[in-house]
Amino acid sequence: MLFITIFTVLQYTDLFIFKYPHFLYLIHQPRQDPPPAHPQTPELRAPLSSPANLGPAEPSALAPPVTIEAFCDQVQPQPQTPSSSSGVPKLCGYLQKQGGPLKAWKQRWFTYEEKKSQLFYYRTPQDVTPLGRVELGSATFTYPLKAENGTFHIQTPERTFILKAVSQQVMLYWLQQLQLKRWQHRVQQSAGSPGCSDSTNNNNNSNAPGENQPLPNTSDFQLTGYFKSCSSLLLQELVWLLHKALEAAQLEKRTCGEFLAAKGEQERLELLRHRERQAADLRSRLEEVKTEAEALRRSLAQRDAQLSELQENLRMMMEKNQAKQEVIVKLSDQVTACMSDPLHSLSSPSNGLDSQTFKQLQQEIENLKDDIEAYKTQNKFLNSEIYQLTKLWRKSSEQEKSLMVKCAYLEASNCQVESRYLGVLRKLQESKALEAGEREAVKKLIEDALRGELKSVAKLTPHRDHDEYGFKIIPDYEVEDMKLLAKIQALEIRSHNLLHQEAGDRPLLGRWAQYLAGRSGDDLCASPELKSLIRAGVPQEYRQQVWRWVVRARTHSIKDHHPQRYTQLCEKSRTSPHPASRQIQLDLHRTLTTNQRFSSPSSPALQQLRRILLAFSWHNPAIGYCQGLNRLAAIALLVLQSEEDAFWCLVTVVEAIMPLDYYTKNLVASQADQRVLKEFMAEKLPRLAAHFEEHSIDVSLITFNWFLVVFVESLPSNILLRLWDAFLYEGTKVIFRYALALFKYKEEDILKIHDSVEIYQYLRFFTKTVSDGRKLTSIAFNDMNPFPGRLLRNRRAVHLERLQGELRELEEQQKEFVTESAERKDKELDTMVSEDDEEL
Amino acid sequence: MAIRELKVCLLGDTGVGKSSIVCRFVQDHFDHNISPTIGASFLTKTVPCGNELHKFLIWDTAGQERFHSLAPMYYRGSAAAVIVYDITKLDSFQTLKKWVKELKEHGPEDIVVAIAGNKNDLGDIREVPMKEAKEFAESIAAIFIETSARNAVNVEELFQKISKQIPPLENPEVDSNESFKLTRQPPPSTRRCC
């Protein structure tokens, strides 16, 4: 803050003002000294305030607003207020004024004009026309702290006057006086405005020039002053009135004379009329004057209101100011306290401390320093210890890791060796060149190997038997006569898992994390990048999220229409039994029985599944319930975890992805797809197709359920879910790709088998022996290219039409047969009856 | 010993225990909650019969009605058909009659039909009287037996009976050491859909 408002308390005891030709002096003098007048300047009014009056003037300047109001109340009833100029010494003097574009200092003669509360300034005191004036009524006074000594500002709404007095003291005097004047002016304005104009004349008369009257500082003083002037005014008024009355009487007398002097009746009448007209004229003028007076009174009331408002403002300002001052005082107290404090603190220890405690403290400090030293050394040592230990720990963990890898590798190779050994045993078992004893030995070896299975499996899989979704990691092989082969497969899967556990999944997880970073689960959008990511398989961490998104994307139109659809369907299936409910109930406990979450009859998943299937049967009455839907829903439930989401996933698969009539009566679309598959096999896998042809193998006997339940319970869970990821995203093409890829994956093995029964037997379970999911995926999406969707659709349409034609034909034949046999039966019955008759 | 391959298909209503019978016969194992068959499943079992070995190629089919349209794929070329019903469910016996009719209309001409009343262990909630079923079986000249896959009752016997019903080979020209296939061609008929 650069400026401080000049309400600060001035602490000068004696202020005298001398007027010299060029400067306004402010001299510090003893109180007793009388104010010396300047002989050369007759207009001098000095001193402006006597030392005796200055004391009480201070509280007046700082007086609380209440006092001012009381003051006003006392003054207001006065009908005629004296002009402010009456008996008050004039405030005038030289000041430097800054002005012009160069901001040069120019000396000016300043005079305070009380009537309008204006400060006029002239080039010289003798000049008549002022150079300019400063309106003090609404001016504020400040002085900058950092400017030259004596500089102060007067700010009016129009402009700022920058003035300079010869010294700081003179400046302060000026400011104080200006404040006082301004305040006086305000007070007078509020009190005496109505009579002001009327009494101008009298005021002029009553002006007592050269009167050395002190400034009115207290209300008492002011009042006596007012009474004095009032009495003289009344006297004058009386004289004036009498004068007027005299004048009027004289006029009347003259008129009467004229009247009497008038000759004849006519003239008198004329004169009388003339007078009457004059009287009317006067009456109307009186009326005018009255209205004028009324208007003036109104404006007076308005002014009064304004004034009281301003007074209120002033009061608030004063209050604020007071508060600020208090704060300043407090702060300055604090500053002084602070300044003196250091001295205290310096002096106190030297006094209060004796040498004994001082020594003790020094000793203590020494001890502490010693301790610090010790701790430092200890810390250094411990740091090096931590560093070394970390190094050791890292080394050993690296070793451990490499050992783990080695162990996994060894275990894997052990598995491979074992599977090869079992393979050899299997060959030996089948070989017919062995003698009975050898055969016996081989049989024993096989038995040992199979018995060892349990033990070795327990040992080989110490971590867990089930994956995150509750599927067995190594699937069961229920085929009795294939036990040996199954074991071999299990070992292969195991060795594969061991070798590839680490290598493949980490980068995939990283890619997914990167892709999903900054995306919420709901706003994935189809893109080639997402497609390739999904084909590689969604990591278990993100699978639920991705599936939910796909399901939402594929069902949002129906869901938007019926947001409460699932709850309503559940409600409906609770109240009214669906014909399919019996079949659903029957299949409920036969769903994914090898999965942990469904194996227990009390599992909550079963109830969820039941509700989903019942809701679906109401949702899609054309399908109702088809065996197999339970498996689809179960997979959805396992992954999505939410009943409603699983329901919509089922809807997605059946209604959005699969072709129409895939699950309806006769399963026509499913059957058509089997023919489409055969066609694709002939193209993509010609050797295998020929092989099957040769051994009259109908693959659809095997593949039908792959399609109907999208490989559930046909593939190991990790591959199955990866397939489903792509299936949900891309559609049925994925089933074809994987079906063909499965045959391709084991093509060589199948080609080696030349017995149809064995081929069927092999086909029945070979899907579960696929261990390398990545290889399978690569075959499905690379080796099977190109795989245009249009081709698939066209073939589907062709086969569907053909199949429907055949079905119609069959129905007709059936009808024909029925009628034919009915006729035949009639005849048989006739003959039988007749034979019976004969016997009888 | 000569091995004869016999294709057998199992038909019948849903949940009557077709798969359980097969499971008991082939693996001598019973599972309460065996997965419902979708499409069909295939298992084999070889049993001695006289001086022959009969290798049963068993096609176990799905029971739900809408899968019926697939059945011709499985009973085509079959030497025998086992139609299973649940003695505790009258409905399943009605379904059995439908199957008999269908086999008569579309099945191979000399197919051996066996009727198996399963869940014999649940006699106290029986809905199908044995007499009625037996009479029906006799009326169509079919093998009849009540079984319990759960308690392993009459399952072996069922297949033995079928074995006995299979007519012996007319021309045993095939080397006895080698296995051969039953080259039973489907009748030249246009009645099949698949």
mmCIF file of C-alpha atoms in Angstrom, chain A residues 478-481 582-583 586-587 589-593 599 601 622-631 663-667 671 675 695-696 698 700-702 704-705 708-709 713 754-758 760-761 764 803 806-807 809-810 813-814 817-818 825, chain B residues 5 7 13-17 19 26-28 31-45 55-57 59 62-70 72-74 76 89 91-92 101-102 104-106 119 177 179 181 189-194:
data_model
loop_
_atom_site.group_PDB
_atom_site.id
_atom_site.type_symbol
_atom_site.label_atom_id
_atom_site.label_comp_id
_atom_site.label_asym_id
_atom_site.label_seq_id
_atom_site.Cartn_x
_atom_site.Cartn_y
_atom_site.Cartn_z
ATOM 1 C CA GLU A 478 -13.477 -91.652 -20.142
ATOM 2 C CA VAL A 479 -12.623 -94.092 -22.896
ATOM 3 C CA GLU A 480 -11.541 -97.310 -21.241
ATOM 4 C CA ASP A 481 -9.723 -98.823 -24.182
ATOM 5 C CA ARG A 582 -39.356 -80.359 -17.517
ATOM 6 C CA GLN A 583 -36.568 -80.839 -20.013
ATOM 7 C CA LEU A 586 -33.779 -82.757 -16.424
ATOM 8 C CA ASP A 587 -30.686 -81.275 -18.023
ATOM 9 C CA HIS A 589 -27.822 -81.396 -13.200
ATOM 10 C CA ARG A 590 -26.216 -82.791 -16.296
ATOM 11 C CA THR A 591 -24.564 -79.552 -17.325
ATOM 12 C CA LEU A 592 -20.762 -79.238 -17.323
ATOM 13 C CA THR A 593 -20.574 -81.900 -14.666
ATOM 14 C CA SER A 599 -20.573 -80.336 -10.093
ATOM 15 C CA PRO A 601 -26.097 -80.266 -6.886
ATOM 16 C CA ALA A 622 -39.938 -70.625 -31.349
ATOM 17 C CA ILE A 623 -36.958 -72.370 -29.785
ATOM 18 C CA GLY A 624 -38.113 -72.764 -26.239
ATOM 19 C CA TYR A 625 -35.421 -75.036 -25.015
ATOM 20 C CA CYS A 626 -33.056 -77.161 -27.046
ATOM 21 C CA GLN A 627 -30.611 -79.526 -25.430
ATOM 22 C CA GLY A 628 -27.255 -77.871 -25.706
ATOM 23 C CA LEU A 629 -28.464 -74.413 -24.795
ATOM 24 C CA ASN A 630 -27.720 -75.364 -21.210
ATOM 25 C CA ARG A 631 -24.048 -75.673 -22.079
ATOM 26 C CA TYR A 663 -32.102 -74.725 -32.620
ATOM 27 C CA THR A 664 -35.712 -74.884 -33.738
ATOM 28 C CA LYS A 665 -37.667 -78.018 -34.619
ATOM 29 C CA ASN A 666 -35.719 -80.328 -36.938
ATOM 30 C CA LEU A 667 -32.539 -78.243 -36.503
ATOM 31 C CA GLN A 671 -27.916 -79.921 -40.548
ATOM 32 C CA ARG A 675 -23.127 -80.208 -45.430
ATOM 33 C CA HIS A 695 -13.600 -95.370 -45.187
ATOM 34 C CA SER A 696 -17.139 -94.082 -45.505
ATOM 35 C CA ASP A 698 -19.556 -89.328 -42.049
ATOM 36 C CA SER A 700 -21.129 -84.861 -39.363
ATOM 37 C CA LEU A 701 -21.844 -87.652 -36.869
ATOM 38 C CA ILE A 702 -18.953 -86.214 -34.893
ATOM 39 C CA PHE A 704 -22.711 -81.955 -35.417
ATOM 40 C CA ASN A 705 -22.431 -81.249 -31.736
ATOM 41 C CA LEU A 708 -24.570 -76.959 -31.968
ATOM 42 C CA VAL A 709 -22.856 -76.239 -28.676
ATOM 43 C CA GLU A 713 -17.106 -80.121 -23.708
ATOM 44 C CA HIS A 754 -7.264 -97.145 -41.818
ATOM 45 C CA ASP A 755 -10.131 -98.643 -39.932
ATOM 46 C CA SER A 756 -13.416 -96.831 -39.918
ATOM 47 C CA VAL A 757 -14.296 -97.838 -36.369
ATOM 48 C CA GLU A 758 -10.901 -96.715 -35.186
ATOM 49 C CA TYR A 760 -14.612 -92.842 -35.404
ATOM 50 C CA GLN A 761 -13.141 -93.741 -32.098
ATOM 51 C CA ARG A 764 -14.675 -88.920 -30.862
ATOM 52 C CA LEU A 803 -32.494 -79.833 -47.140
ATOM 53 C CA GLU A 806 -35.771 -83.172 -48.999
ATOM 54 C CA LEU A 807 -37.712 -82.796 -45.795
ATOM 55 C CA GLU A 809 -40.357 -84.915 -49.943
ATOM 56 C CA LEU A 810 -39.897 -87.143 -46.917
ATOM 57 C CA GLN A 813 -43.581 -90.122 -48.628
ATOM 58 C CA GLN A 814 -44.463 -90.648 -44.994
ATOM 59 C CA PHE A 817 -46.702 -94.820 -46.560
ATOM 60 C CA VAL A 818 -49.177 -94.282 -43.775
ATOM 61 C CA LYS A 825 -53.454 -103.616 -42.434
ATOM 62 C CA GLU B 5 -18.753 -105.519 -36.022
ATOM 63 C CA LYS B 7 -23.668 -101.312 -35.352
ATOM 64 C CA ASP B 13 -36.937 -90.325 -24.840
ATOM 65 C CA THR B 14 -34.717 -87.811 -23.165
ATOM 66 C CA GLY B 15 -33.336 -88.713 -19.770
ATOM 67 C CA VAL B 16 -34.358 -92.359 -19.785
ATOM 68 C CA GLY B 17 -30.767 -93.511 -19.392
ATOM 69 C CA SER B 19 -26.040 -93.028 -22.183
ATOM 70 C CA VAL B 26 -18.742 -100.241 -22.002
ATOM 71 C CA GLN B 27 -16.989 -98.902 -18.921
ATOM 72 C CA ASP B 28 -18.925 -100.643 -16.170
ATOM 73 C CA ASP B 31 -22.544 -91.473 -13.259
ATOM 74 C CA HIS B 32 -25.666 -89.800 -11.920
ATOM 75 C CA ASN B 33 -25.157 -86.689 -13.958
ATOM 76 C CA ILE B 34 -23.865 -87.866 -17.262
ATOM 77 C CA SER B 35 -23.992 -85.022 -19.786
ATOM 78 C CA PRO B 36 -26.980 -85.078 -22.110
ATOM 79 C CA THR B 37 -25.979 -86.353 -25.480
ATOM 80 C CA ILE B 38 -25.963 -83.759 -28.206
ATOM 81 C CA GLY B 39 -26.104 -85.229 -31.684
ATOM 82 C CA ALA B 40 -24.678 -88.591 -30.789
ATOM 83 C CA SER B 41 -21.789 -90.278 -29.083
ATOM 84 C CA PHE B 42 -19.854 -93.267 -30.218
ATOM 85 C CA LEU B 43 -18.439 -96.131 -28.142
ATOM 86 C CA THR B 44 -17.328 -99.645 -28.821
ATOM 87 C CA LYS B 45 -17.245 -102.822 -26.828
ATOM 88 C CA LYS B 55 -17.699 -105.769 -31.525
ATOM 89 C CA PHE B 56 -20.562 -103.450 -30.744
ATOM 90 C CA LEU B 57 -20.280 -100.073 -32.386
ATOM 91 C CA TRP B 59 -24.212 -94.910 -31.393
ATOM 92 C CA ALA B 62 -29.847 -87.453 -28.241
ATOM 93 C CA GLY B 63 -33.249 -87.903 -26.701
ATOM 94 C CA GLN B 64 -34.942 -84.575 -27.188
ATOM 95 C CA GLU B 65 -37.585 -84.701 -29.838
ATOM 96 C CA ARG B 66 -36.073 -82.069 -32.068
ATOM 97 C CA PHE B 67 -33.015 -84.277 -32.522
ATOM 98 C CA HIS B 68 -35.206 -87.031 -33.983
ATOM 99 C CA SER B 69 -34.571 -85.735 -37.427
ATOM 100 C CA LEU B 70 -30.928 -86.739 -36.980
ATOM 101 C CA PRO B 72 -31.705 -91.777 -39.442
ATOM 102 C CA MET B 73 -27.991 -90.953 -39.629
ATOM 103 C CA TYR B 74 -27.446 -93.322 -36.744
ATOM 104 C CA ARG B 76 -29.001 -96.296 -40.981
ATOM 105 C CA LYS B 89 -42.258 -92.280 -16.825
ATOM 106 C CA ASP B 91 -44.410 -90.538 -21.442
ATOM 107 C CA SER B 92 -41.169 -92.252 -22.293
ATOM 108 C CA LYS B 101 -43.162 -96.951 -35.680
ATOM 109 C CA GLU B 102 -40.403 -94.885 -37.204
ATOM 110 C CA LYS B 104 -40.690 -99.871 -39.005
ATOM 111 C CA GLU B 105 -41.170 -97.175 -41.583
ATOM 112 C CA HIS B 106 -37.642 -96.033 -42.182
ATOM 113 C CA LYS B 119 -34.447 -97.520 -13.959
ATOM 114 C CA ASN B 177 -7.855 -114.213 -37.955
ATOM 115 C CA SER B 179 -11.424 -108.578 -38.391
ATOM 116 C CA LYS B 181 -16.645 -105.048 -41.145
ATOM 117 C CA SER B 189 -34.339 -96.379 -50.445
ATOM 118 C CA THR B 190 -35.070 -92.714 -50.906
ATOM 119 C CA ARG B 191 -36.848 -92.416 -47.629
ATOM 120 C CA ARG B 192 -33.898 -91.019 -45.722
ATOM 121 C CA CYS B 193 -33.239 -87.449 -45.185
ATOM 122 C CA CYS B 194 -29.602 -87.611 -44.206
#
